[in-house]
Tab-separated table of C-alpha atoms in Angstrom:
chain	number	residue	atom	x	y	z
C	1	LYS	CA	104.041	49.971	137.609
C	2	ASN	CA	104.227	53.467	139.069
C	3	GLN	CA	104.573	53.165	142.823
C	4	VAL	CA	105.486	55.248	145.876
C	5	GLU	CA	106.614	53.674	149.146
C	6	GLN	CA	107.096	55.447	152.473
C	7	SER	CA	108.823	54.569	155.697
C	8	PRO	CA	108.354	54.308	158.535
C	9	GLN	CA	104.635	53.562	158.594
C	10	SER	CA	104.355	55.413	161.896
C	11	LEU	CA	106.664	57.349	164.176
C	12	ILE	CA	106.442	58.699	167.710
C	13	ILE	CA	108.811	61.438	168.884
C	14	LEU	CA	109.019	63.901	171.752
C	15	GLU	CA	108.339	67.580	171.251
C	16	GLY	CA	111.453	69.474	170.253
C	17	LYS	CA	113.171	66.478	168.626
C	18	ASN	CA	114.021	66.164	164.932
C	19	CYS	CA	112.857	63.384	162.628
C	20	THR	CA	113.240	62.224	159.023
C	21	LEU	CA	110.629	60.533	156.867
C	22	GLN	CA	111.550	58.531	153.764
C	23	CYS	CA	109.965	58.172	150.328
C	24	ASN	CA	111.045	55.815	147.508
C	25	TYR	CA	109.390	55.912	144.114
C	26	THR	CA	109.348	54.087	140.803
C	27	VAL	CA	107.366	56.679	138.822
C	28	SER	CA	108.357	57.332	135.242
C	29	PRO	CA	108.632	59.690	133.490
C	30	PHE	CA	109.211	61.834	136.559
C	31	SER	CA	107.774	65.349	136.686
C	32	ASN	CA	107.922	66.479	140.319
C	33	LEU	CA	107.644	65.286	143.913
C	34	ARG	CA	105.549	66.854	146.638
C	35	TRP	CA	105.167	66.300	150.323
C	36	TYR	CA	101.699	66.823	151.760
C	37	LYS	CA	100.644	67.136	155.393
C	38	GLN	CA	97.284	65.666	156.345
C	39	ASP	CA	95.842	66.550	159.740
C	40	THR	CA	93.296	64.131	161.200
C	41	GLY	CA	89.902	64.655	159.593
C	42	ARG	CA	91.219	67.099	156.997
C	43	GLY	CA	92.365	66.978	153.399
C	44	PRO	CA	96.082	66.921	152.500
C	45	VAL	CA	97.873	70.257	152.187
C	46	SER	CA	101.015	70.740	150.080
C	47	LEU	CA	104.253	71.448	152.014
C	48	THR	CA	106.938	71.405	149.327
C	49	ILE	CA	107.438	70.659	145.652
C	50	MET	CA	110.661	69.616	143.942
C	51	THR	CA	111.425	69.125	140.288
C	52	PHE	CA	114.125	66.910	138.784
C	53	SER	CA	116.848	69.563	139.044
C	54	GLU	CA	116.230	70.454	142.702
C	55	ASN	CA	117.741	68.448	145.544
C	56	THR	CA	116.714	70.518	148.577
C	57	LYS	CA	113.684	72.640	149.388
C	58	SER	CA	112.748	74.176	152.731
C	59	ASN	CA	109.478	75.441	154.150
C	60	GLY	CA	110.069	76.714	157.658
C	61	ARG	CA	110.994	73.747	159.860
C	62	TYR	CA	110.360	71.314	156.996
C	63	THR	CA	113.222	70.440	154.636
C	64	ALA	CA	112.727	68.056	151.749
C	65	THR	CA	115.525	66.426	149.775
C	66	LEU	CA	115.433	64.633	146.457
C	67	ASP	CA	117.911	62.218	144.898
C	68	ALA	CA	116.581	61.658	141.382
C	69	ASP	CA	119.284	59.091	140.624
C	70	THR	CA	118.268	56.734	143.422
C	71	LYS	CA	114.626	57.857	143.269
C	72	GLN	CA	114.515	58.704	146.929
C	73	SER	CA	113.221	61.688	148.890
C	74	SER	CA	113.214	62.576	152.549
C	75	LEU	CA	111.323	65.060	154.678
C	76	HIS	CA	113.218	66.363	157.711
C	77	ILE	CA	111.291	68.074	160.481
C	78	THR	CA	113.348	70.215	162.850
C	79	ALA	CA	112.423	71.067	166.442
C	80	SER	CA	109.090	69.259	166.241
C	81	GLN	CA	105.935	70.781	167.685
C	82	LEU	CA	102.691	69.179	168.848
C	83	SER	CA	101.001	70.614	165.744
C	84	ASP	CA	103.309	68.504	163.561
C	85	SER	CA	101.275	65.438	164.563
C	86	ALA	CA	99.761	64.381	161.245
C	87	SER	CA	100.190	62.042	158.311
C	88	TYR	CA	102.821	63.012	155.772
C	89	ILE	CA	102.195	61.865	152.242
C	90	CYS	CA	104.725	61.710	149.421
C	91	VAL	CA	103.170	62.344	145.997
C	92	VAL	CA	105.070	61.900	142.737
C	93	SER	CA	103.772	63.377	139.502
C	94	ALA	CA	104.328	61.650	136.182
C	95	LYS	CA	104.141	63.164	132.751
C	96	ASN	CA	101.415	60.793	131.635
C	97	TYR	CA	97.910	61.813	130.716
C	98	GLY	CA	95.399	60.760	133.355
C	99	GLN	CA	97.004	59.183	136.409
C	100	ASN	CA	99.434	62.024	136.971
C	101	PHE	CA	99.590	61.888	140.769
C	102	VAL	CA	100.891	58.736	142.474
C	103	PHE	CA	100.370	58.746	146.231
C	104	GLY	CA	102.366	57.002	148.909
C	105	PRO	CA	100.527	55.435	151.866
C	106	GLY	CA	101.817	58.098	154.248
C	107	THR	CA	103.766	58.159	157.507
C	108	ARG	CA	101.769	58.807	160.648
C	109	LEU	CA	103.779	61.116	162.963
C	110	SER	CA	102.827	61.594	166.600
C	111	VAL	CA	104.601	64.309	168.601
C	112	LEU	CA	104.248	63.867	172.347
C	113	PRO	CA	104.795	66.563	175.013
E	1	ASN	CA	87.808	82.229	148.304
E	2	ALA	CA	86.529	78.907	149.731
E	3	GLY	CA	88.803	76.542	147.765
E	4	VAL	CA	87.311	73.054	147.425
E	5	THR	CA	84.052	72.395	149.262
E	6	GLN	CA	82.713	68.889	149.847
E	7	THR	CA	79.353	67.834	151.229
E	8	PRO	CA	78.267	65.935	153.215
E	9	LYS	CA	81.094	65.459	155.686
E	10	PHE	CA	79.598	62.223	157.042
E	11	GLN	CA	77.080	59.777	155.563
E	12	VAL	CA	75.780	56.343	156.523
E	13	LEU	CA	74.083	54.239	153.861
E	14	LYS	CA	72.532	50.815	153.695
E	15	THR	CA	73.697	48.356	151.054
E	16	GLY	CA	71.963	49.061	147.750
E	17	GLN	CA	71.154	52.705	148.465
E	18	SER	CA	72.363	55.448	146.150
E	19	MET	CA	73.743	58.867	146.961
E	20	THR	CA	75.742	61.768	145.565
E	21	LEU	CA	78.819	63.360	147.096
E	22	GLN	CA	79.043	67.008	146.123
E	23	CYS	CA	82.230	68.872	145.232
E	24	ALA	CA	82.589	72.514	144.249
E	25	GLN	CA	85.653	74.708	143.653
E	26	ASP	CA	85.851	78.466	143.142
E	27	MET	CA	89.404	78.696	141.765
E	28	ASN	CA	88.492	78.228	138.073
E	29	HIS	CA	90.487	74.993	137.993
E	30	GLU	CA	90.227	72.856	134.877
E	31	TYR	CA	91.232	69.604	136.551
E	32	MET	CA	88.998	68.002	139.181
E	33	SER	CA	89.219	64.539	140.631
E	34	TRP	CA	87.828	62.146	143.210
E	35	TYR	CA	89.968	59.927	145.428
E	36	ARG	CA	89.212	57.386	148.070
E	37	GLN	CA	91.460	56.893	151.072
E	38	ASP	CA	91.531	53.577	152.874
E	39	PRO	CA	93.675	52.645	155.916
E	40	GLY	CA	97.243	51.705	155.004
E	41	MET	CA	96.815	52.666	151.356
E	42	GLY	CA	97.601	55.741	149.351
E	43	LEU	CA	94.828	57.833	147.862
E	44	ARG	CA	93.408	56.080	144.817
E	45	LEU	CA	91.942	57.924	141.861
E	46	ILE	CA	88.296	57.107	141.103
E	47	HIS	CA	87.384	59.525	138.297
E	48	TYR	CA	88.737	62.770	136.982
E	49	SER	CA	87.777	65.605	134.662
E	50	VAL	CA	89.871	68.006	132.593
E	51	GLY	CA	87.023	70.426	131.917
E	52	ALA	CA	83.259	70.813	131.628
E	53	GLY	CA	81.754	67.910	129.699
E	54	ILE	CA	84.929	65.784	129.882
E	55	THR	CA	85.392	62.937	132.362
E	56	ASP	CA	87.503	59.793	132.486
E	57	GLN	CA	88.090	56.798	134.710
E	58	GLY	CA	90.879	56.485	137.206
E	59	GLU	CA	92.308	53.483	138.995
E	60	VAL	CA	89.146	52.340	140.854
E	61	PRO	CA	86.060	53.553	138.927
E	62	ASN	CA	83.680	50.599	139.392
E	63	GLY	CA	80.479	51.475	141.243
E	64	TYR	CA	80.890	55.232	140.767
E	65	ASN	CA	79.634	57.733	138.209
E	66	VAL	CA	80.619	61.356	137.642
E	67	SER	CA	79.575	64.253	135.461
E	68	ARG	CA	80.985	67.744	134.906
E	69	SER	CA	78.321	70.117	133.632
E	70	THR	CA	80.109	73.242	134.912
E	71	THR	CA	83.716	74.176	135.663
E	72	GLU	CA	82.889	74.556	139.347
E	73	ASP	CA	81.043	71.318	140.184
E	74	PHE	CA	82.081	67.666	140.046
E	75	PRO	CA	79.620	65.362	141.865
E	76	LEU	CA	80.380	61.701	142.557
E	77	ARG	CA	77.451	59.283	142.438
E	78	LEU	CA	77.269	55.895	144.086
E	79	LEU	CA	74.642	53.943	142.174
E	80	SER	CA	74.146	50.979	144.536
E	81	ALA	CA	76.279	51.253	147.637
E	82	ALA	CA	78.291	48.253	148.825
E	83	PRO	CA	80.223	47.755	152.101
E	84	SER	CA	83.464	47.803	150.065
E	85	GLN	CA	82.744	51.462	149.334
E	86	THR	CA	83.106	52.373	152.996
E	87	SER	CA	85.921	54.908	152.846
E	88	VAL	CA	86.899	58.544	153.095
E	89	TYR	CA	86.402	60.371	149.821
E	90	PHE	CA	88.382	63.426	148.783
E	91	CYS	CA	87.715	65.799	145.942
E	92	ALA	CA	90.767	67.637	144.608
E	93	SER	CA	91.333	70.228	141.918
E	94	SER	CA	94.281	71.731	140.077
E	95	LEU	CA	94.858	74.356	137.402
E	96	ASP	CA	95.406	71.613	134.849
E	97	ILE	CA	96.201	67.917	134.505
E	98	SER	CA	99.917	68.406	133.863
E	99	GLY	CA	100.988	67.563	137.409
E	100	ALA	CA	103.044	70.768	137.559
E	101	ASN	CA	100.501	72.523	139.767
E	102	VAL	CA	99.475	71.749	143.320
E	103	LEU	CA	96.399	69.667	144.040
E	104	THR	CA	93.983	71.442	146.369
E	105	PHE	CA	91.893	69.050	148.442
E	106	GLY	CA	88.531	69.322	150.083
E	107	ALA	CA	88.062	68.352	153.725
E	108	GLY	CA	86.764	64.886	152.850
E	109	SER	CA	83.512	62.944	153.106
E	110	ARG	CA	83.419	59.886	155.375
E	111	LEU	CA	81.040	57.247	154.023
E	112	THR	CA	79.940	54.124	155.876
E	113	VAL	CA	77.939	51.454	154.072
E	114	LEU	CA	76.186	48.943	156.316
């Protein structure tokens, strides 16, 4: 069964610190992996996308990595800001017709001053 | 360019009532979909459409109906609301179903069924 797991479930850090969120997946056949940021009360917004051949992708202070062999991805946030407080969702796309987007449960990040 | 627009943002229903959640996109996307988001779970696909006149079931379709009469609109109908349908509902669209393009989400509709 196609599945995406994320850890930790929640995380609290101080402003200015770095953090890393983890994503493990068992989606096949793999097409791409995205990280989305979801602010409270809003819809998810795409941060990064990586295909099978990419192992690092940056978007400002966000850096995503992908290890397609171990089926793991991470999202590293550098020099966190209060506005980084949100849920971060890992989404893996499969090459199947229909259920093409498999969502992880998300990691809830709280950045405190 | 508004993106994906959902209405209403909040709704309270009594068990057995019916209602329609509206979704509209102005990006000429072929693929539109409805998800529900429950605490501790990933977004789950309810129904999706790959173009006007074409719809199909997702992972959790029971209790919901959809139609796609135009490219822009994809309403979700709850026929007889149940407390288990209390959730946050998101409409999302993409250029196509391939998974190669980003999903654009609406702001969500929070539904409470008493």
